[in-house]
XYZ file of C-alpha atoms in Angstrom:
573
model
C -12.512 9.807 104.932
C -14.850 7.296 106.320
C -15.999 4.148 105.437
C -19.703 4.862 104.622
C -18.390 7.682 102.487
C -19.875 5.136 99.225
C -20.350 8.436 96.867
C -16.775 9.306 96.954
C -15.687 5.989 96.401
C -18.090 5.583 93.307
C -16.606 9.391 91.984
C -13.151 7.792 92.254
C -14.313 4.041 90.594
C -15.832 5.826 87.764
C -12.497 8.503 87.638
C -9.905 5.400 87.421
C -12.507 3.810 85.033
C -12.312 7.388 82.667
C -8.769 7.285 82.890
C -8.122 3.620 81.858
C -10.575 4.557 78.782
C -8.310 7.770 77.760
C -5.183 5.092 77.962
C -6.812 2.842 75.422
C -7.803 5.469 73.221
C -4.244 7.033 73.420
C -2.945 3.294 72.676
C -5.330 3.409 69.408
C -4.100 6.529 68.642
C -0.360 6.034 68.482
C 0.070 2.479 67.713
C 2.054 1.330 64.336
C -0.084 -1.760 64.111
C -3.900 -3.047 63.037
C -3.901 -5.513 65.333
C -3.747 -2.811 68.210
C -6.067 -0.247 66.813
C -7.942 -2.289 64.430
C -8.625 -5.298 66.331
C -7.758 -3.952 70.050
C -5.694 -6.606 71.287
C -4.522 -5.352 73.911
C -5.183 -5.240 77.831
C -4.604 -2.123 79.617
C -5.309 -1.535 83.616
C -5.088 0.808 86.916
C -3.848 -1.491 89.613
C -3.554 -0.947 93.639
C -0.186 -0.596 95.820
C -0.738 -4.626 95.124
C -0.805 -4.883 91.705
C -4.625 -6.060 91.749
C -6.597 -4.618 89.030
C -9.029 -1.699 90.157
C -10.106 -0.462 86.819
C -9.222 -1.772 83.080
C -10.005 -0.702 79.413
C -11.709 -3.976 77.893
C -9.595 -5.770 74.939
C -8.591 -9.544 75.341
C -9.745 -10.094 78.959
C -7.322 -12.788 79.176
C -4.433 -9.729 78.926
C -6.120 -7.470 81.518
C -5.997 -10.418 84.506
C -2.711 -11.132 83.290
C -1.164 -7.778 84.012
C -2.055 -8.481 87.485
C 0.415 -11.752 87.699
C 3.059 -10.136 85.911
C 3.415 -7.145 87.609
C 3.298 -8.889 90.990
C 6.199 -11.209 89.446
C 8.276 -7.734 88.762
C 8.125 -6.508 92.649
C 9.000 -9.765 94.011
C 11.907 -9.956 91.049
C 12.958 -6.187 91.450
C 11.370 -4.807 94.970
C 9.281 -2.007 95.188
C 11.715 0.455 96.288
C 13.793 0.004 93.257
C 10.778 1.333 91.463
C 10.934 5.170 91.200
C 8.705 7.984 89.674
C 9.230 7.814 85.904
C 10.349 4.429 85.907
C 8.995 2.583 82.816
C 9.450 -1.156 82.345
C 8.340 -4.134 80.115
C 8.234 -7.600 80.921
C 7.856 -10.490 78.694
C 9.378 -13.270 80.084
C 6.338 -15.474 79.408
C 6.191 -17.155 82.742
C 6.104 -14.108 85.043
C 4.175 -11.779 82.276
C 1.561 -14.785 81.224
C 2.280 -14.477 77.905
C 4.165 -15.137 75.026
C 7.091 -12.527 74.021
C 5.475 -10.893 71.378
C 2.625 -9.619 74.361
C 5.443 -7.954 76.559
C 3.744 -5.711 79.121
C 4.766 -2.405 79.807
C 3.813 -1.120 83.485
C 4.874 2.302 85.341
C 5.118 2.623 88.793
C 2.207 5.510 89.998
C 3.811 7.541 92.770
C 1.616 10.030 95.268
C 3.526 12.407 97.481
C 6.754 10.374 97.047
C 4.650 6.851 98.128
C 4.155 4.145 95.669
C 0.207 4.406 95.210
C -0.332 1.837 92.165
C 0.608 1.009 88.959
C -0.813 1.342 85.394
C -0.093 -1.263 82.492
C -0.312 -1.788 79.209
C -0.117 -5.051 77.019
C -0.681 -5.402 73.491
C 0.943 -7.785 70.631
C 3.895 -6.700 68.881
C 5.285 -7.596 65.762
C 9.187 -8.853 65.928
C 11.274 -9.050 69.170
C 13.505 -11.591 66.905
C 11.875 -14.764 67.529
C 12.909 -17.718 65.143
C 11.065 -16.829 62.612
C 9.061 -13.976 61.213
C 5.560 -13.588 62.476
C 4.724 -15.997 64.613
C 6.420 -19.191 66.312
C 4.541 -22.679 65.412
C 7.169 -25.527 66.086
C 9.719 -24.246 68.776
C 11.013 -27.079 71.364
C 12.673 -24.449 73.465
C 11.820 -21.009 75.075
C 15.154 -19.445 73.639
C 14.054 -20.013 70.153
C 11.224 -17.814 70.832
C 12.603 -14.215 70.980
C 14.559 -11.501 73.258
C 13.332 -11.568 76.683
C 12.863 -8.550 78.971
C 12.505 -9.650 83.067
C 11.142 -6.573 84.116
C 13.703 -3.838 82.419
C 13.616 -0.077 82.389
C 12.526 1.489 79.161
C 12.843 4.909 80.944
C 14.625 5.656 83.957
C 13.183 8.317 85.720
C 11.539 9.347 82.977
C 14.636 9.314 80.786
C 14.389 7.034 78.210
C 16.954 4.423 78.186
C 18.175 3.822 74.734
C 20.856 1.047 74.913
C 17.313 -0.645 75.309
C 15.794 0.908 72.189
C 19.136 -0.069 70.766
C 18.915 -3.533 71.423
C 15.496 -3.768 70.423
C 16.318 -1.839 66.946
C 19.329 -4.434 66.159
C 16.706 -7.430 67.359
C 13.875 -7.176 65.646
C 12.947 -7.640 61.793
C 10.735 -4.991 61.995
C 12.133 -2.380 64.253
C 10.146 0.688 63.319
C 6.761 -0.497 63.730
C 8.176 -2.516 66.897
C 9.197 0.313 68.845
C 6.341 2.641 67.671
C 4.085 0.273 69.316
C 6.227 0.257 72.625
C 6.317 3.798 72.790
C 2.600 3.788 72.160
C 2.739 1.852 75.320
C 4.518 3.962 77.205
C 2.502 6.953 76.720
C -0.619 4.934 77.379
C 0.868 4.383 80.898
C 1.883 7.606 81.264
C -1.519 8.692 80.904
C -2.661 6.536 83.244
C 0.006 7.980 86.041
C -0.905 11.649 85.255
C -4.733 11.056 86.000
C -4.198 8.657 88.861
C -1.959 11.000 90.206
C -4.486 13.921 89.431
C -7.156 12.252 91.670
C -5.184 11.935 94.515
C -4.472 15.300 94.359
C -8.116 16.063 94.317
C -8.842 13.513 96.977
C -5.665 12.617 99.042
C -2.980 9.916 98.725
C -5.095 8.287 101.593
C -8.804 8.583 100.388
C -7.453 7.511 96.974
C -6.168 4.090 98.789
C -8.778 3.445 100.603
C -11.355 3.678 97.555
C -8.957 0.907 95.732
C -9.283 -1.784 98.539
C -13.301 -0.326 98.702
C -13.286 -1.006 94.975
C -11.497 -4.342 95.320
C -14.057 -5.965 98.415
C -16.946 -4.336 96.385
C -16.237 -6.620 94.053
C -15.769 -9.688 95.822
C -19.025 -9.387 97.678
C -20.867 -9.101 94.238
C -19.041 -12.318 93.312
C -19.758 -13.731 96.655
C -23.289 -13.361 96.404
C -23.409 -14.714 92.710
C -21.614 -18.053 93.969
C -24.190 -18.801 96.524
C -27.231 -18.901 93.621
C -24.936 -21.377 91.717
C -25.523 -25.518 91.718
C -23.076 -26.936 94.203
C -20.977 -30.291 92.718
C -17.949 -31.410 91.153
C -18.136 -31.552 87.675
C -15.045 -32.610 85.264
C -14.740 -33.068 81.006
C -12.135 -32.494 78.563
C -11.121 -31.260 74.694
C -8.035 -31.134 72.495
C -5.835 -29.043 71.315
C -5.676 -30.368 67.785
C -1.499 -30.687 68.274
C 1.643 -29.083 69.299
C 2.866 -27.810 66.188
C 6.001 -30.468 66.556
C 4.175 -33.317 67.267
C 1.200 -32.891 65.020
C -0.549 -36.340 64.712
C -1.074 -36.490 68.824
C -3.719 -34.613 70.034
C -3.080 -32.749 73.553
C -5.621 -33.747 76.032
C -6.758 -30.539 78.464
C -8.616 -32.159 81.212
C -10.634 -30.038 84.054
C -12.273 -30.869 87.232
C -14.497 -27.772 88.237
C -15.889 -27.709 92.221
C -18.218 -25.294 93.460
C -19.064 -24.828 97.183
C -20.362 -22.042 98.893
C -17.013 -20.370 99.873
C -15.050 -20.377 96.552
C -15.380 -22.350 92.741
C -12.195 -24.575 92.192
C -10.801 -24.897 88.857
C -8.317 -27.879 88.934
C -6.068 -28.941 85.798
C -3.921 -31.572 87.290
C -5.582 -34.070 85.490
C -4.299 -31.995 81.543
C -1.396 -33.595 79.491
C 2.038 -33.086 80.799
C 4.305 -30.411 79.045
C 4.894 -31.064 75.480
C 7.741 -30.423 72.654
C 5.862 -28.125 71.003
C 4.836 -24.077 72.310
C 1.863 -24.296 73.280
C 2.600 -25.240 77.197
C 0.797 -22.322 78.932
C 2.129 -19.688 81.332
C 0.779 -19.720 84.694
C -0.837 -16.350 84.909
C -2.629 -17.113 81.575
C -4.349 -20.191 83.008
C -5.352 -18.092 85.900
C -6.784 -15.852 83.869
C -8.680 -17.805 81.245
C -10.819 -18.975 84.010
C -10.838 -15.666 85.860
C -12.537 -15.232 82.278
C -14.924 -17.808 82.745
C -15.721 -16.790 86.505
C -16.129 -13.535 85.347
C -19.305 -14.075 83.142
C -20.658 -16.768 85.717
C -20.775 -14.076 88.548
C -20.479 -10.000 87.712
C -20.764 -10.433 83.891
C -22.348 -6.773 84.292
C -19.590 -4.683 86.374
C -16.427 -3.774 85.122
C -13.519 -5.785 86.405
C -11.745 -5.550 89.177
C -9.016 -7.886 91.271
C -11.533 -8.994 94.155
C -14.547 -10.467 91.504
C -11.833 -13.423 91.756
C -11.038 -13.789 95.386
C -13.732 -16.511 95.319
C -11.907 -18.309 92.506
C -8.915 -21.033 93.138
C -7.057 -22.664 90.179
C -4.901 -25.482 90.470
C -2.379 -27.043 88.267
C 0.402 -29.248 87.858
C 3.899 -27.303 87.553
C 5.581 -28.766 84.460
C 2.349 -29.623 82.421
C 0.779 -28.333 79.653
C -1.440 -25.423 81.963
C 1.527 -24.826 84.124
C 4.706 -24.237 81.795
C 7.994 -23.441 83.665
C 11.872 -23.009 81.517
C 12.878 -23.837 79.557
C 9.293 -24.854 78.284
C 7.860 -23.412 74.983
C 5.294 -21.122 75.029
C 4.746 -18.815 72.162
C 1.690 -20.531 70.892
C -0.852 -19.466 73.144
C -4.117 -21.272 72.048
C -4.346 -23.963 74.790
C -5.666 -20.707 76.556
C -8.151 -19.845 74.213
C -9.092 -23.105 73.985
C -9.313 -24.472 77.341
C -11.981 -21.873 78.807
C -14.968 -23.475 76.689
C -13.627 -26.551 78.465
C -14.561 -25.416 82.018
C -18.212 -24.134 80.355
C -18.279 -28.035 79.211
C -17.458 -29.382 82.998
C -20.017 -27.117 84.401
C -23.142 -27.728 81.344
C -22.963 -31.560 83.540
C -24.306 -29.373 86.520
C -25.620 -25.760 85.022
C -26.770 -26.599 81.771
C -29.431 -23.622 82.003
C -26.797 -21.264 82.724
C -23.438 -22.004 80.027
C -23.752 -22.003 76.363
C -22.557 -24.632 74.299
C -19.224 -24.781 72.504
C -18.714 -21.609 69.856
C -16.637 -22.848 66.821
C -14.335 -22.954 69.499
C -11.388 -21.166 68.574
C -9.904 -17.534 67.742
C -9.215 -18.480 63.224
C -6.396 -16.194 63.417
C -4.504 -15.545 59.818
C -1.370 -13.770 59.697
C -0.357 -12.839 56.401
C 3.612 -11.601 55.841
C 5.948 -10.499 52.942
C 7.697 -7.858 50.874
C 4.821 -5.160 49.289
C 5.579 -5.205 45.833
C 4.427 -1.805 45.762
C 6.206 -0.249 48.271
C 9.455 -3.125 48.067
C 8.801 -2.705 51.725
C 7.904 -5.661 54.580
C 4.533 -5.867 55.539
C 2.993 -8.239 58.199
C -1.033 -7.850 58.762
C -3.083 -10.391 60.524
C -7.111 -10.943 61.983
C -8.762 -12.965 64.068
C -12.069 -14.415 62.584
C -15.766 -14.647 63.978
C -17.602 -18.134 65.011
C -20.734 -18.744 65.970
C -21.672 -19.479 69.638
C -23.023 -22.273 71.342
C -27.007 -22.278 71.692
C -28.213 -21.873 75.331
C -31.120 -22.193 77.839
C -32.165 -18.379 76.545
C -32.337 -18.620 72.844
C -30.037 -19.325 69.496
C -26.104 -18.766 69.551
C -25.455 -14.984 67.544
C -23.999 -15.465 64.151
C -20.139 -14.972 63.379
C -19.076 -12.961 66.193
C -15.123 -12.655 68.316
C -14.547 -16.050 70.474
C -15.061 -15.205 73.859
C -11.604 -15.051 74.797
C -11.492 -11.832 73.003
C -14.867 -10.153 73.511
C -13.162 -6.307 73.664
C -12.033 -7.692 70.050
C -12.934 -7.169 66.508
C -11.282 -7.887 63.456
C -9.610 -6.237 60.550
C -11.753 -4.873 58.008
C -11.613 -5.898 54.013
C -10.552 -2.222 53.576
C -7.869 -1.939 55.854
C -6.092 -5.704 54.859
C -6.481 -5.070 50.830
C -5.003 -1.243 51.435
C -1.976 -2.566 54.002
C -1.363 -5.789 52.006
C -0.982 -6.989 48.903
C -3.840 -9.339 48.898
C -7.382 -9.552 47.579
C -10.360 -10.451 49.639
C -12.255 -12.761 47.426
C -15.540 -13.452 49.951
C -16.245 -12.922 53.155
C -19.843 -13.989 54.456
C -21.566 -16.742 56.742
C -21.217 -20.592 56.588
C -24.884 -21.909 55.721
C -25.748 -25.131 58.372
C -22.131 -24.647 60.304
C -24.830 -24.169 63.696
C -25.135 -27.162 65.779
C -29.099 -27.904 65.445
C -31.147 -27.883 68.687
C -34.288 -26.148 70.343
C -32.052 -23.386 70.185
C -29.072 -23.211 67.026
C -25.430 -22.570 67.373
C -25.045 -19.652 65.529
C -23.233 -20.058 61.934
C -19.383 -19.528 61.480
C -18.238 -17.231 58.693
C -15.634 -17.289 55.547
C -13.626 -15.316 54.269
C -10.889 -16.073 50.992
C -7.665 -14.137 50.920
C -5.998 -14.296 47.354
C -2.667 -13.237 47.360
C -1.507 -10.895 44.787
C 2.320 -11.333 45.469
C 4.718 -13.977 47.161
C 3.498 -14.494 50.629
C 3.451 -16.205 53.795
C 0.015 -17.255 55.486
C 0.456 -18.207 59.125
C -3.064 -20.183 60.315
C -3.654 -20.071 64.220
C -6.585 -22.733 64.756
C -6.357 -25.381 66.881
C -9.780 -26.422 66.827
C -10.394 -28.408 63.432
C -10.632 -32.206 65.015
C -13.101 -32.008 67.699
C -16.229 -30.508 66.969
C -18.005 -27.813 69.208
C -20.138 -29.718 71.616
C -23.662 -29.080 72.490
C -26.227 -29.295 75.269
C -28.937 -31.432 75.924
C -30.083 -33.339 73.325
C -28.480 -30.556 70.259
C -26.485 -31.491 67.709
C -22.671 -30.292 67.260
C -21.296 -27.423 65.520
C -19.344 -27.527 62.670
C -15.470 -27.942 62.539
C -12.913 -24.822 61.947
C -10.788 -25.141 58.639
C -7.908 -23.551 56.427
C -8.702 -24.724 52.752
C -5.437 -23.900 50.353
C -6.533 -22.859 46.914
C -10.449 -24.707 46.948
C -11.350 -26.229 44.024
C -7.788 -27.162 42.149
C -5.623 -30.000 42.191
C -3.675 -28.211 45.090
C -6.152 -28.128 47.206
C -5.128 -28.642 51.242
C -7.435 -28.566 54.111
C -5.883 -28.576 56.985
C -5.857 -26.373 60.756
C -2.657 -24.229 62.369
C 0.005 -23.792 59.510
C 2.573 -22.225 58.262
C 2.194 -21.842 54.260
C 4.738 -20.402 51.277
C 2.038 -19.208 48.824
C 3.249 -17.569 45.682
C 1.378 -14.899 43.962
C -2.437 -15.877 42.932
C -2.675 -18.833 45.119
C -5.775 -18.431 47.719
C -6.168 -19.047 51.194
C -9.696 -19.556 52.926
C -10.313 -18.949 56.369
C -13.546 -21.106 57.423
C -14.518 -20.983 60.882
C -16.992 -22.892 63.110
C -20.132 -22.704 64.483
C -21.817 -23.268 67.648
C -23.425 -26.332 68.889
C -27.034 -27.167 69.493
C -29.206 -26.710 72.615
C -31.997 -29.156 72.770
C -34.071 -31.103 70.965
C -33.724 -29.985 66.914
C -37.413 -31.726 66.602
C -38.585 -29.376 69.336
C -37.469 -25.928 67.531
C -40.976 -23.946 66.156
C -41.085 -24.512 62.513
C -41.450 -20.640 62.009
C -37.693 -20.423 63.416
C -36.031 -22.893 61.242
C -38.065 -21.183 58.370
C -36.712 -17.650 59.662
C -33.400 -19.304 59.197
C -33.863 -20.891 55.994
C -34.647 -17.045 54.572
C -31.566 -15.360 56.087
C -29.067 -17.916 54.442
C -28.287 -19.795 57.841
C -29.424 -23.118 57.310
C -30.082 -24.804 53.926
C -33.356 -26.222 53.080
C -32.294 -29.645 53.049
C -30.536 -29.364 56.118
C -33.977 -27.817 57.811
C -35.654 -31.294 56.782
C -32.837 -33.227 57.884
C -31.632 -32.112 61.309
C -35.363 -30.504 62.512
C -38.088 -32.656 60.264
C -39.303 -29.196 58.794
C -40.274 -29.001 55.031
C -39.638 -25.860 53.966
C -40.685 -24.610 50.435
C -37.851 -23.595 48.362
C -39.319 -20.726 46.298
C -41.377 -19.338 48.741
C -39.115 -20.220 51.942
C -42.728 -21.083 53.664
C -43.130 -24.006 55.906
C -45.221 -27.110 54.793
C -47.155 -27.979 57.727
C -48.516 -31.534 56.466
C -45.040 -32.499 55.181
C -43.969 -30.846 58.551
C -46.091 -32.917 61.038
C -45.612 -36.530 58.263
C -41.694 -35.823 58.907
C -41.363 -35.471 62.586
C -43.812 -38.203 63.308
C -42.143 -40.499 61.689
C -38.783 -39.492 63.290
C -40.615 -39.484 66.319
């Protein structure tokens, strides 16, 4: 094996790449729960002796960088040589495994003639590991009311599975069939992943194999290299909310970033964020790290698959003990600061690259979580989505219309087929929000809605944290409009309100509403013809055309007006 051998090392790339495919479609295959195969949150990888990713299955990006951390966290907590072949092991004590403890992360150890050669890892979200209360955590003050936690512990042991885990787990969890289906799932997702590591080494050698990782790995960082140098140079800094902590919920939390780029690396520093706070939604180390891995990511080798040396160019910094640096007993099991905060680094750098970030999406992930007893079946049920928002207008044209947040572009969400058939619910609408687009040269694209009525006594858990800012836009545009929950529109118990926790008896109705993105540009600069194009698909009203661009658009025939047109933007002008 040589160094200019570049053909071998693309046969193996595109071989670990195959095999980290066949693990996610294994995952989708044997998982108990629609969030997994439905909406694909998970992260699943092929890391290097090091832990550093060399080859991952897209599904929350956030997850796949976050493997990385955690498993590095397990070697220094365990040592390498206590990991032998067959070992199987999850982790989700959140500030080693960057997450919260319903995303444990299940990794195997990939052995090669007896050698440690790698690892491969799966994370996804699970439904119960016995945290304070059923679904998800909101208002804990303490990381021991969120859940069992697992520092690196052997599911199998030499490929013997250990049950006084599965025991534990099955006494532990409110849901203990569908919880341990969805481990297992895991676990044969890695084992995949081991078998057809382990089958190209035997093809290619234990020491080709390891030398086409670290070729992988410095591939990668010279593409990112050579992306950095074609960026603006500066120091650019802003800052959002998250809209509260769940325990504290009239303060805002302030997430405040300073963002450096130089020729040798970008800098992402959050020293300057809120200190820790009651409520769980402090954020684990390795999650910051990789929410702007995220954002580094689509700055520099949006188009190549990722791997652990795109980010050698990137530093973070943060401030142990605040809210992007959470350390014990801290809370962490609301994780939306980190699906918040990456649209903040995009705001820092619009003050120096405006041509090259969007502006704000609705700005947040609109999860609902619905949980109960299935009248039908007298049996629990839990079943949850994440909802579409429109993103942020940029230099290249309008924001797209009601798709994942960005945090979650491997995403999708559950289907009206699969909730009403899992659930007892009824899904009342489900379409776009008309003039939710921030107006500019370029629109936000439009958020979306969808109603949920239940048809038995429920609980409706509502992850957004964006409702009190708005989505911001770029130069000159106008802002999106805000995310919402809206309890049963239209009577005299109507609530609108953001993340909640709700007791809904039967017939009462939920609405998600989510954002859109905000403007780029001038709105008086946008062709006539466009905001007429948008007028006819539903996206923006024809008052709101008049109002926000100065174009007259004829209601029946959805036709501009030139005279009224030209009368209404002169005299705006």
């Amino acid at each position: 094996m040589t160094g200019t051998d570049s053909i071998t090392v693309e046969i193996i790339r595109h071989g670990l790449l195959a095999a980290a495919e066949e693990m996610a479609r294994n995952l989708c295959r044997t998982a108990y729960n629609t969030v997994v195969y439905e909406i694909h949150d998970y992260g699943i990888g092929l890391h290097d002796v090091s832990g550093d990713v060399v080859a991952d299955a897209p599904g929350i990006a956030i997850f796949t960088r976050g493997n990385d951390h955690g498993i590095k966290k397990a070697v220094e907590f365990l040592g390498a040589d206590a990991m032998a072949p067959g070992d199987m092991f999850v982790l989700n004590y959140p500030y080693w495994s960057s997450a919260h403890t319903l995303d444990p992360l299940v990794f195997a150890p990939i052995h090669v003639d007896g050698a440690l050669a790698g690892f491969a890892s799966c994370r996804i979200h699970v439904l119960d590991l016995k945290q304070k209360d059923p679904g998800y955590v909101l208002d804990s003050t303490d990381m021991h009311q969120e859940g069992l936690f697992f520092p690196a512990t052997r599911l199998y042991v030499a490929g013997v599975r250990n049950d006084e885990v599965f025991t534990i787990i099955r006494f532990n969890s409110r849901m203990p069939e569908r919880t341990i289906g969805d481990l297992q799932a895991q676990v044969s997702a890695c084992h995949t992943g081991v078998r057809r590591v382990q089958e190209i080494a035997a093809k290619y050698g234990a020491e080709t194999l390891a030398w086409a990782m670290a070729a992988i790995n410095d591939h990668g960082e010279r593409l990112a290299r050579l992306a950095l140098a074609k960026l603006p140079k500066g120091t650019w800094s802003a800052h959002d909310f998250v809209d509260s902590d769940g325990v504290d919920v009239d303060r805002m939390v302030r997430l405040q970033v300073a963002v450096t780029v130089t020729d040798e690396e970008m800098v992402i520093d959050w020293t300057g964020s809120d200190s820790g706070v009651r409520g769980p939604i402090n954020l684990p180390l390795g999650q910051t790290e990789a929410l702007c891995s995220l954002v580094f990511k689509a700055l520099t080798t949006p188009d190549t698959p990722v791997v652990a040396g795109n980010f050698r160019p990137l530093r973070v910094v943060t401030r142990p003990g605040s809210v992007m640096h959470a350390v014990p007993p801290m809370p962490t099991f609301t994780l939306w600061t980190g699906l918040l905060a990456g649209e903040v680094v995009l705001k820092a750098l619009a003050e120096g690259m405006p041509e090259r970030v969007p502006a704000c999406s609705g700005g947040d992930v609109c999860s609902m979580m619905g949980l109960g007893v299935d009248p039908r079946t007298g049996q629990a049920w839990l079943e949850a989505t994440n909802e579409a928002v429109g993103m942020g207008g940029h230099a290249g044209g309008d924001g797209a219309d009601g798709v994942m947040h960005l945090s979650e572009p491997g995403c999708r969400n559950n289907p009206v087929e699969v909730l009403e058939t899992k659930a007892p619910m009824f899904i009342e609408s489900y379409g776009y929000r008309p003039d939710t687009g921030g107006a500019g040269r370029h629109r936000g694209g439009v958020g979306v809605s969808r109603a949920y009525r239940f048809t038995a006594p429920s609980t409706g858990i509502c992850l957004v944290y964006k409702t009190r800012t708005k989505p911001w836009p770029i130069g000159g545009g106008s802002a999106g409009e805000n995310n919402r929950i809206v309890l049963n529109p239209g009577t005299d118990l109507e609530v609108v309100q953001g993340g909640s926790y709700n007791r809904l008896e039967a017939g009462e109705v939920l609405v998600n509403d989510t954002g859109g993105g905000g403007g780029f540009g001038d709105p008086f600069t946008r062709e006539p013809e466009s905001v007429a194009r948008d007028v006819r698909n539903g996206f923006v009203s024809v008052q709101a055309a008049a109002r926000d661009y100065g174009v007259v658009i004829d209601a029946d025939t959805f036709t501009v007006d030139a005279a009224a047109t030209a009368r209404l933007r002169e005299r705006a002008a």
